[in-house]
XYZ file of C-alpha atoms in Angstrom:
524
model
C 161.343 126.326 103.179
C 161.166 126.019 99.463
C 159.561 122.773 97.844
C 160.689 121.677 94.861
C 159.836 119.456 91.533
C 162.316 118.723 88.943
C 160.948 117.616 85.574
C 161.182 113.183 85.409
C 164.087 112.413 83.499
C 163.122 109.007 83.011
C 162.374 107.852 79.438
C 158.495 107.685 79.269
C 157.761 108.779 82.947
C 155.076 111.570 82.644
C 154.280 112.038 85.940
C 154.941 115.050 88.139
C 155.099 114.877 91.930
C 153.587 118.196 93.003
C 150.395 119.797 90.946
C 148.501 123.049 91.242
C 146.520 122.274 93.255
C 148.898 120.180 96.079
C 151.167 123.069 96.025
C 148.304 125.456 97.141
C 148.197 123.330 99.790
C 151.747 123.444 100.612
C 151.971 127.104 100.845
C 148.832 126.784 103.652
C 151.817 124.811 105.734
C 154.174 128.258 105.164
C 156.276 126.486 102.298
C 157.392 128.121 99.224
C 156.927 125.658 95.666
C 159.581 125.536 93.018
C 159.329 123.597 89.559
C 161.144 122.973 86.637
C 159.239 124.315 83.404
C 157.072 121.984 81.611
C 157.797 119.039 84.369
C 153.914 118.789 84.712
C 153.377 119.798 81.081
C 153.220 114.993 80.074
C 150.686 115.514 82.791
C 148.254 117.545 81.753
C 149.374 121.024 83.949
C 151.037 123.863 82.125
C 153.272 126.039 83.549
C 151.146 128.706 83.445
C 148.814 126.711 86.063
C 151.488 126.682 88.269
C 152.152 130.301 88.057
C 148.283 131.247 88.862
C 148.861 128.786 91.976
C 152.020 130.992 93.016
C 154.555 128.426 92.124
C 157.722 129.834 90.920
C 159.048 128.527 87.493
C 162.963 128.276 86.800
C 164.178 127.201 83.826
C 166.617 124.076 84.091
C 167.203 121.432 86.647
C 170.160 122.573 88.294
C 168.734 125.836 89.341
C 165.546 124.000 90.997
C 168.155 121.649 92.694
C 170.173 124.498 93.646
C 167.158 126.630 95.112
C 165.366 123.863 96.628
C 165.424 122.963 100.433
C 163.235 119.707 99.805
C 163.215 118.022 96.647
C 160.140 116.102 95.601
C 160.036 113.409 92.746
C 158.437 110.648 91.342
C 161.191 108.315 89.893
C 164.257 106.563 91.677
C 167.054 109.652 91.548
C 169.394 109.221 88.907
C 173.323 109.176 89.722
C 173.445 112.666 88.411
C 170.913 113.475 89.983
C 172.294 112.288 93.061
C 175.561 114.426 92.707
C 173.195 117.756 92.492
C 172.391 116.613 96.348
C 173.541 118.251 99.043
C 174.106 118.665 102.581
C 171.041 119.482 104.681
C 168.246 119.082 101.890
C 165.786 116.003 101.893
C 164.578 114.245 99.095
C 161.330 112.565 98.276
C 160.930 110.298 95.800
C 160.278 106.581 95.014
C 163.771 105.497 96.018
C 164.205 101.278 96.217
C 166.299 101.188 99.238
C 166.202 97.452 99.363
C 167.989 97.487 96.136
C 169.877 101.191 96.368
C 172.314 100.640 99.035
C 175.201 102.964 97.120
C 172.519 106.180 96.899
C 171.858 105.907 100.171
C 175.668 105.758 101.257
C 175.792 108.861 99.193
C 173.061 110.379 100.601
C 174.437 109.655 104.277
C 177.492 110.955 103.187
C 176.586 114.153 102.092
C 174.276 114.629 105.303
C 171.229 114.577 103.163
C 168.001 113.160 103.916
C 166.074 110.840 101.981
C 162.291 109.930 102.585
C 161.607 106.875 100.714
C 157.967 106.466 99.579
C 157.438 103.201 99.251
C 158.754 102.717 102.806
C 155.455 104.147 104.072
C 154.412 102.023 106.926
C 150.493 100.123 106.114
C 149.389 101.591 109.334
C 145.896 103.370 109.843
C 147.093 106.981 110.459
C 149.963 106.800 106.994
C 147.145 105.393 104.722
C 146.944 109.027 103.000
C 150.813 108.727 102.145
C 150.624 105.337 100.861
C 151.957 105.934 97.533
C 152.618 102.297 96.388
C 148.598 101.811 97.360
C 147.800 105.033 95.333
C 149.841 103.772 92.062
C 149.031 99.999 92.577
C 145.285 101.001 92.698
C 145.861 102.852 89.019
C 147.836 100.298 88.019
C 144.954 97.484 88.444
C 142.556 99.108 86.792
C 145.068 99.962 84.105
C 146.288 96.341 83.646
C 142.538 95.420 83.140
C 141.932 98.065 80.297
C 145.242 96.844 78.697
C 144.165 93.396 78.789
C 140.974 94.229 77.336
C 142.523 96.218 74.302
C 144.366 92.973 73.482
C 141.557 90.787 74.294
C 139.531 89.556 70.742
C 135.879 89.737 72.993
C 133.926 91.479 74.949
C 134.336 91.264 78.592
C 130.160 90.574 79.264
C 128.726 88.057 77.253
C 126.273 88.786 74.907
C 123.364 86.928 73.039
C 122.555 88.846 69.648
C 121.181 88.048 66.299
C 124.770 87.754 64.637
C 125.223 85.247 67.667
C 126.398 83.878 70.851
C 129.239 85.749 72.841
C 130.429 83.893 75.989
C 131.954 86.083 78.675
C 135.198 85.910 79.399
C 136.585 84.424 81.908
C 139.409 86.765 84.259
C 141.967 85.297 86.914
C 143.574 88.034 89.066
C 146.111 86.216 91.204
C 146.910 88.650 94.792
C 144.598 90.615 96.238
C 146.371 93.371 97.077
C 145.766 96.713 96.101
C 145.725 96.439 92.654
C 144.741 92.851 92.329
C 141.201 94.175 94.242
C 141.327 97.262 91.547
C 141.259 94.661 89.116
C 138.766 92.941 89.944
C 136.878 95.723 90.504
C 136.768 97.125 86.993
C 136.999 93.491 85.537
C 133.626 92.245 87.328
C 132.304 95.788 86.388
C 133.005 95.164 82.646
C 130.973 91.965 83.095
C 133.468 89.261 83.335
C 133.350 86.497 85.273
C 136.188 86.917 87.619
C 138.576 84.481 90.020
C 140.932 85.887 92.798
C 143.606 83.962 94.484
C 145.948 85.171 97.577
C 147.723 83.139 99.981
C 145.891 85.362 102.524
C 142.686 83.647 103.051
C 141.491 86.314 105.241
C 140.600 88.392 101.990
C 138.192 85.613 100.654
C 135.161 87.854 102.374
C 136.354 91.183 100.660
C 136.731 89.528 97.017
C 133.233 87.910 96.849
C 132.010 91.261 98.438
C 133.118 92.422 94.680
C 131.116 89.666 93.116
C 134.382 87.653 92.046
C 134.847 84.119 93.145
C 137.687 83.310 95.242
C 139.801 80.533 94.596
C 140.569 77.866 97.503
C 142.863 75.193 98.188
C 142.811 71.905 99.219
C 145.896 72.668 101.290
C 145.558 73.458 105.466
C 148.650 76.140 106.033
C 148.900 78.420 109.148
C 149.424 81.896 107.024
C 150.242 84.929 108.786
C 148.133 87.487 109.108
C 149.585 90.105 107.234
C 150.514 92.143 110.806
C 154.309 90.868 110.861
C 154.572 91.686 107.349
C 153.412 95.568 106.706
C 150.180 94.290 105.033
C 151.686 92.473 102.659
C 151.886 88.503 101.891
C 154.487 86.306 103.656
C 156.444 84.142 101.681
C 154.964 80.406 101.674
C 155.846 76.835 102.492
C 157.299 74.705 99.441
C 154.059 72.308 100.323
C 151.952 75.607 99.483
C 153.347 76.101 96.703
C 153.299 73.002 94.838
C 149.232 72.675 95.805
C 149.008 76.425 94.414
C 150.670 75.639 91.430
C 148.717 72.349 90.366
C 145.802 74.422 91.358
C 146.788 76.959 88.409
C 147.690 74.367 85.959
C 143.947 73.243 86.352
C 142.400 76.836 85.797
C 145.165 77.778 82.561
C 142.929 75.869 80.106
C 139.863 77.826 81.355
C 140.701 81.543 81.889
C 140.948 83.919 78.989
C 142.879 86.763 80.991
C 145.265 86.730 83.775
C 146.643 89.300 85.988
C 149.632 88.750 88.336
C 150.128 91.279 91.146
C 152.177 89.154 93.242
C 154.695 90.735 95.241
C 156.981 90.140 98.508
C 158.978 93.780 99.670
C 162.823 93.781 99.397
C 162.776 90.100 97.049
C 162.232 89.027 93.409
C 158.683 88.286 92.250
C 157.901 84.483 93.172
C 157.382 83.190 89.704
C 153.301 81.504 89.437
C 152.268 81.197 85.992
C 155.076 78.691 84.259
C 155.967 78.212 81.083
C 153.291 74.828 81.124
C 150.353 76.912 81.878
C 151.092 79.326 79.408
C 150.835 76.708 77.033
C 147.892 75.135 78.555
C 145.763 78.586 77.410
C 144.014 79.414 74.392
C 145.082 81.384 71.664
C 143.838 84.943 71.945
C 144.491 84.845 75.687
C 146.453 87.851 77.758
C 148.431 87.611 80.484
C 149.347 90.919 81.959
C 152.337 90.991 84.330
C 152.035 93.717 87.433
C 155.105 91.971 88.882
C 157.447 92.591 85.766
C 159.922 95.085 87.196
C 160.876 93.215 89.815
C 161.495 90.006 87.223
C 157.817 88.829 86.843
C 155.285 86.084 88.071
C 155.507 84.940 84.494
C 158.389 83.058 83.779
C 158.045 84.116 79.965
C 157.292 87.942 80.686
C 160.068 90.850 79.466
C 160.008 93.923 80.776
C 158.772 96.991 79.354
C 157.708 94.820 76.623
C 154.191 93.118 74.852
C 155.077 89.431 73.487
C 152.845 86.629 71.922
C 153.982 82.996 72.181
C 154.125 80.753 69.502
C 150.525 79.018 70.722
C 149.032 82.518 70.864
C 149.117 83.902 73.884
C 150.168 87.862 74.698
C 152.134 88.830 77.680
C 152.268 92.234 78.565
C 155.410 93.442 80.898
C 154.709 96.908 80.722
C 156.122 98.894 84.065
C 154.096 102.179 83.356
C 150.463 101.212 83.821
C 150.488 104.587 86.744
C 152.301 106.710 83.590
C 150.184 106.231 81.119
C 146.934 108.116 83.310
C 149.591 110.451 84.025
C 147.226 113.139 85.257
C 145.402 110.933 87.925
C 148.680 109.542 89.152
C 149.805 112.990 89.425
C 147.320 114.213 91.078
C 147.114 111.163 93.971
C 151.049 110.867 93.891
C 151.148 114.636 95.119
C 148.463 113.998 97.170
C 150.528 111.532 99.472
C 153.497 113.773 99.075
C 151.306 116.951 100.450
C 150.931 114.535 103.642
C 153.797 114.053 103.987
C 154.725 117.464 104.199
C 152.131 117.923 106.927
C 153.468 115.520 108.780
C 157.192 116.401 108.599
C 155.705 120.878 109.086
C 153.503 120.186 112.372
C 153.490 123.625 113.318
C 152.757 124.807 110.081
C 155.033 127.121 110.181
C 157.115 125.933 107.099
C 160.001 124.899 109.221
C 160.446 120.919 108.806
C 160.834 118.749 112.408
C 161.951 115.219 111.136
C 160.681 113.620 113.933
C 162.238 110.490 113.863
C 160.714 108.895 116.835
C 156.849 109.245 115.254
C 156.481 105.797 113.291
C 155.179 107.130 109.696
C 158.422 109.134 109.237
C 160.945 106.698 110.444
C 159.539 103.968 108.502
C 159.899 105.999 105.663
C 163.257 107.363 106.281
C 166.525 105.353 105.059
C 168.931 108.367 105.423
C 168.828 110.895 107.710
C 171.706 112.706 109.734
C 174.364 111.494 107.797
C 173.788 107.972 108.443
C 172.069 105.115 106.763
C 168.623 104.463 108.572
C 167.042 101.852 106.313
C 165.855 99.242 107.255
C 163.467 100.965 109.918
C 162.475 98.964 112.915
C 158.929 97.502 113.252
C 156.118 100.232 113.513
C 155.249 100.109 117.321
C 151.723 100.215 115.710
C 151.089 96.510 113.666
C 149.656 97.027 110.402
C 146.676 94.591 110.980
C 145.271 94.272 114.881
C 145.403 90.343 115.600
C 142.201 89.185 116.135
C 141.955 87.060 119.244
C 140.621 83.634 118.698
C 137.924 82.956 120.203
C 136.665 79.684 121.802
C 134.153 77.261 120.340
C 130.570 77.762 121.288
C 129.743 74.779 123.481
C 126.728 72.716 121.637
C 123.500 72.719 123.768
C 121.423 70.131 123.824
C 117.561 70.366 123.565
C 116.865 69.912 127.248
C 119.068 73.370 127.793
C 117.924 74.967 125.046
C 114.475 74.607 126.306
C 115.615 75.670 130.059
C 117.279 78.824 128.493
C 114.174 80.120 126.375
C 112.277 79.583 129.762
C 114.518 81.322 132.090
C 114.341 84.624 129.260
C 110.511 84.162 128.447
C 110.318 84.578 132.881
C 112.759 87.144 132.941
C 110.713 89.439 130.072
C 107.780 88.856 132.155
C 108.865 90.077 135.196
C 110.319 92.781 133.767
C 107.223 93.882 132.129
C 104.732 93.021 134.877
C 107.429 95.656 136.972
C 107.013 98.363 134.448
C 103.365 98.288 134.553
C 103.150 98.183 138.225
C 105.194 100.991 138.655
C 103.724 102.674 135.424
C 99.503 102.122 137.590
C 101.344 103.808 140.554
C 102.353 106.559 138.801
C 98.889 107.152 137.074
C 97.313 106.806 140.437
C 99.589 109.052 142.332
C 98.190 111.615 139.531
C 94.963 111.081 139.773
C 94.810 112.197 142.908
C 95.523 115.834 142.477
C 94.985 116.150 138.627
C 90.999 116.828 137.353
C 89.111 114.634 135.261
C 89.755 116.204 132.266
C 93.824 115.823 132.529
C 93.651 112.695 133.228
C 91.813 111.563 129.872
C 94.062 113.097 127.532
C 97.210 111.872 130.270
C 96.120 108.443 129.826
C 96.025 108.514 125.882
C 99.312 110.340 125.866
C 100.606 107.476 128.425
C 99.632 104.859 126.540
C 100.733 106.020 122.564
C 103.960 106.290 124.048
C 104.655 103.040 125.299
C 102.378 101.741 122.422
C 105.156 104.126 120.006
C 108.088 102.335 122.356
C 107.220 98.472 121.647
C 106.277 99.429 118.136
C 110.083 100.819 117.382
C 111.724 97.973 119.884
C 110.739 95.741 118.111
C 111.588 96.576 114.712
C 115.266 95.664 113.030
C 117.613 98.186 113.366
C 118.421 99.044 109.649
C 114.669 100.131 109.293
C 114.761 102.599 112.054
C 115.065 105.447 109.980
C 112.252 104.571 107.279
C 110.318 103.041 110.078
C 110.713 106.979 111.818
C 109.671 108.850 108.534
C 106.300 106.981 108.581
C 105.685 107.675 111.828
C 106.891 111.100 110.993
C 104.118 111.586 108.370
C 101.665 110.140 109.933
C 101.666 112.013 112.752
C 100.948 115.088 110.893
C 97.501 114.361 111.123
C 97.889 117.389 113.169
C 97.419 119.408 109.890
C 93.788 118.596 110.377
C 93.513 120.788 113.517
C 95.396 123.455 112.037
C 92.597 123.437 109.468
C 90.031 123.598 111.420
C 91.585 126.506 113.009
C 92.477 128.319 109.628
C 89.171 130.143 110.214
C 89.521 131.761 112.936
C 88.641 135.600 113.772
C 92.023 136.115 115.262
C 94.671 136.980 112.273
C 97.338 135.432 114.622
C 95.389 132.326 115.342
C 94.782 132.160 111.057
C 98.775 132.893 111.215
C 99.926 130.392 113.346
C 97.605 127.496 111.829
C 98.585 128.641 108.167
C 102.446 127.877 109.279
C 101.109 124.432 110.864
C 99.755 123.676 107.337
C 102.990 124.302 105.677
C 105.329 122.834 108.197
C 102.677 119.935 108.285
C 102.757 119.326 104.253
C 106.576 119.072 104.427
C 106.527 116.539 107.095
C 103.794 114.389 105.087
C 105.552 114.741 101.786
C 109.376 114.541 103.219
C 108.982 111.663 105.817
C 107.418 109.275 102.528
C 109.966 110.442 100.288
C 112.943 109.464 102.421
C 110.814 106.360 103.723
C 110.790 105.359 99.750
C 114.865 106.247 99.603
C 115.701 104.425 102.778
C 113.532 100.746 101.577
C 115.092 101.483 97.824
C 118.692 100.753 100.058
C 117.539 97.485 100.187
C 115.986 96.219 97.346
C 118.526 94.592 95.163
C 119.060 96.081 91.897
């Protein structure tokens, strides 16, 4: 089947869904690839890259559209863009079902399909389709960079001889995706970063990125994310009211905040009010991830950078994945290449819409000239439930005591066992070894179980450096190989020279990765 990529027709959108290097891989599954000239050209990828990758180049839209079996795009399909549809081809774009109910009437009409990409389930096995992941994680780090280009400061603070620079101080409220990318490059540029999600269960992962997360005094059962695709579950008015007053308290102090907070198929709940952006300081930014789907910022306009009266700018731009156009490209395609995998099992470039695997009917919302959207629940849930498990009983010091004793008997059994059985086995060879095997018998007998407690006994993340000592140590057998480097026999001189060498690696190698392995550890 051919693939094909029409050039974005949306104003500023210079992304491309399908790149040189994704359609190389598309022609490994037995597809043909199709573009529209210059469609990748806002990207960074000329149409002569697409030639070398043996992508054919037509000239206008409606030719690609016309040759096409399956369309691939970035952008929501335009309406004339949805009349160039037609019966038997499938689409694959960004496509807002929850909000497009007359495309996809259209599309069931005309006995199209249409794969939706932001319907990709949040289950294990689609994680390398996720598209919203792949352009929320771009557009996190992008939102930071913006808010630092309209910041007056540095991010790190600094102590010079012109003076005192305090850090600044950076609020990222949802830890999604891109809230975690922004905090990521925020804590990286030195600022001293807060995170808040109703999802308590990320606290662990946000310090892990040296930000500090942001608790309430507020006892809520929250879901776990399972029920929900991954995503955040709408609260209780209680919730919100303690989340609020908990922001109102933190607008005075933060320099920079980030919203990312959204709930699939609704408006954006709105969490910074107009109160608390008066409560900040002049020169402060508030950058709105949430603005095309109306904004956590009461005062933020879409597509648009504003500064209120007391200061503040608010930043509602919609194209933080656009403007790295060439990365987005390249992990947008990406997810659309798996995609195609998964819809050409066989390889074979003939496409089986399976709609009874989970990844494809999630993402599905026409299909057989009938309106499939909204997909049941992924028989697989997002996030496994962890069972709860019971509180440990408190032991008092009487049982402690009895425990310890019952393990300190139980070691010593065990060990007076093994060296029972270990005598018999000496003495069972001592009588029909010589003398002389059964010095060098008993050495080897003993270095091993010497060797054995040595290792048992030692933590289990310094096995490996703990192995290269012992490695290099024993290569103490370099000094017999020496002594038989002399030798009259040129194959004895042979065979000790390669000892030597092999020897000098082992010495040299097993401190050199012990050195690597305890560096692991130190903190930098």
């Amino acid at each position: 089947m051919k693939i094909g990529t029409p050039k974005e027709v949306n104003e500023g959108e210079n992304r491309v869904a399908m790149t040189p290097d994704s359609a190389l891989q598309l022609q490994k599954l037995g597809h043909e690839c199709v573009i529209e000239t210059k469609a990748g050209a806002a990207a960074g990828f000329s149409d002569k890259d697409y030639k070398d990758a043996g992508v054919e180049v037509v000239k206008t839209a409606a030719a690609l559209w016309k040759a096409a079996d399956v369309v691939a795009k970035v952008r929501q399909p335009t309406d004339a863009e949805m009349k160039r549809l037609r019966e038997g081809q499938t689409l694959i774009s960004f496509f807002n079902p929850g909000a497009n109910e007359k495309q996809m009437k259209q599309a069931a009409e005309k006995g199209a399909t249409v794969v939706a990409m932001e319907m990709v389930p949040r289950i294990s096995r689609a994680q390398k389709m996720d598209a919203l992941s792949s352009m929320a994680n771009i557009a996190g780090y992008r939102a930071v960079i913006e808010a630092g280009n309209n910041f007056g400061r540095f991010f790190t603070g600094q102590i010079t001889a012109a003076g005192k620079v305090p850090p600044a101080k950076v609020l990222v409220v949802g830890a999604g995706v891109a809230g975690l990318a922004a905090i990521g490059t925020s804590t990286s540029l030195g600022a001293i970063t807060y995170a808040f999600d109703v999802r308590p269960e990320v606290a662990e992962q946000v310090e892990s990125m040296g930000a500090e997360f942001v608790f309430l005094d507020f006892e809520e059962e929250q879901t776990d994310g399972a029920a929900t695709g991954g995503y955040a579950s709408v609260s209780s008015p209680e919730f919100r009211e303690a989340q609020l007053a908990k922001f109102r308290e933190l607008a005075p102090e933060v320099d920079i905040v980030i919203t990312t907070a959204l709930i699939p198929n609704r408006e954006a709940p709105e969490l910074w009010t107009e109160d608390m952006v008066k409560a900040m300081k002049p020169g402060s930014v508030i950058v709105d991830l949430a603005a095309e789907k109306g904004g956590n910022c009461k005062l933020t306009v879409m597509d648009e950078k504003i500064v209120t009266d007391n200061g503040v700018t608010i930043i509602g731009y919609t194209d933080f994945p656009s403007r790295m156009a060439t990365q987005s490209s390249t992990l947008y395609a990406t997810n659309i290449r798996h995609m195609m995998t998964d819809l050409t099992p066989e390889k074979d470039g003939v496409i089986n819409h399976d709609m009874e695997d989970d990844v494809i009917r999630g993402a599905t919302v026409a299909h057989a000239k009938e309106v499939t959207f909204p997909p049941p629940p992924p028989k697989v849930a997002a996030i496994a439930a962890q069972p709860k498990k019971p509180a440990a009983k408190e032991l008092t010091a009487e049982e402690k005591k009895a425990q310890e004793l019952a393990a300190f008997k139980a070691q010593t059994k065990s060990q007076v066992t093994l060296l029972a059985v270990g005598g018999a086995l000496l003495l069972g060879v001592g009588l029909v070894a010589p003398a002389s095997f059964m010095q060098h018998f008993i050495v080897f007998v003993l270095a091993v179980f010497v060797g054995f407690q040595v290792i048992w006994n030692v933590s289990h993340s310094l096995h490996t450096p703990l192995m290269a000592v012992t490695n290099a140590i024993s290569s103490i057998i370099i000094l017999g190989a020496l002594m038989q480097i002399g030798s009259g026999s040129f194959l004895v001189i042979l065979l000790a020279a390669l000892s030597v060498f092999m020897a000098g690696i082992n010495i040299f190698g097993g401190f050199m990765v012990t050195r690597r392995m305890l560096a692991m550890f130190q903190k930098s």
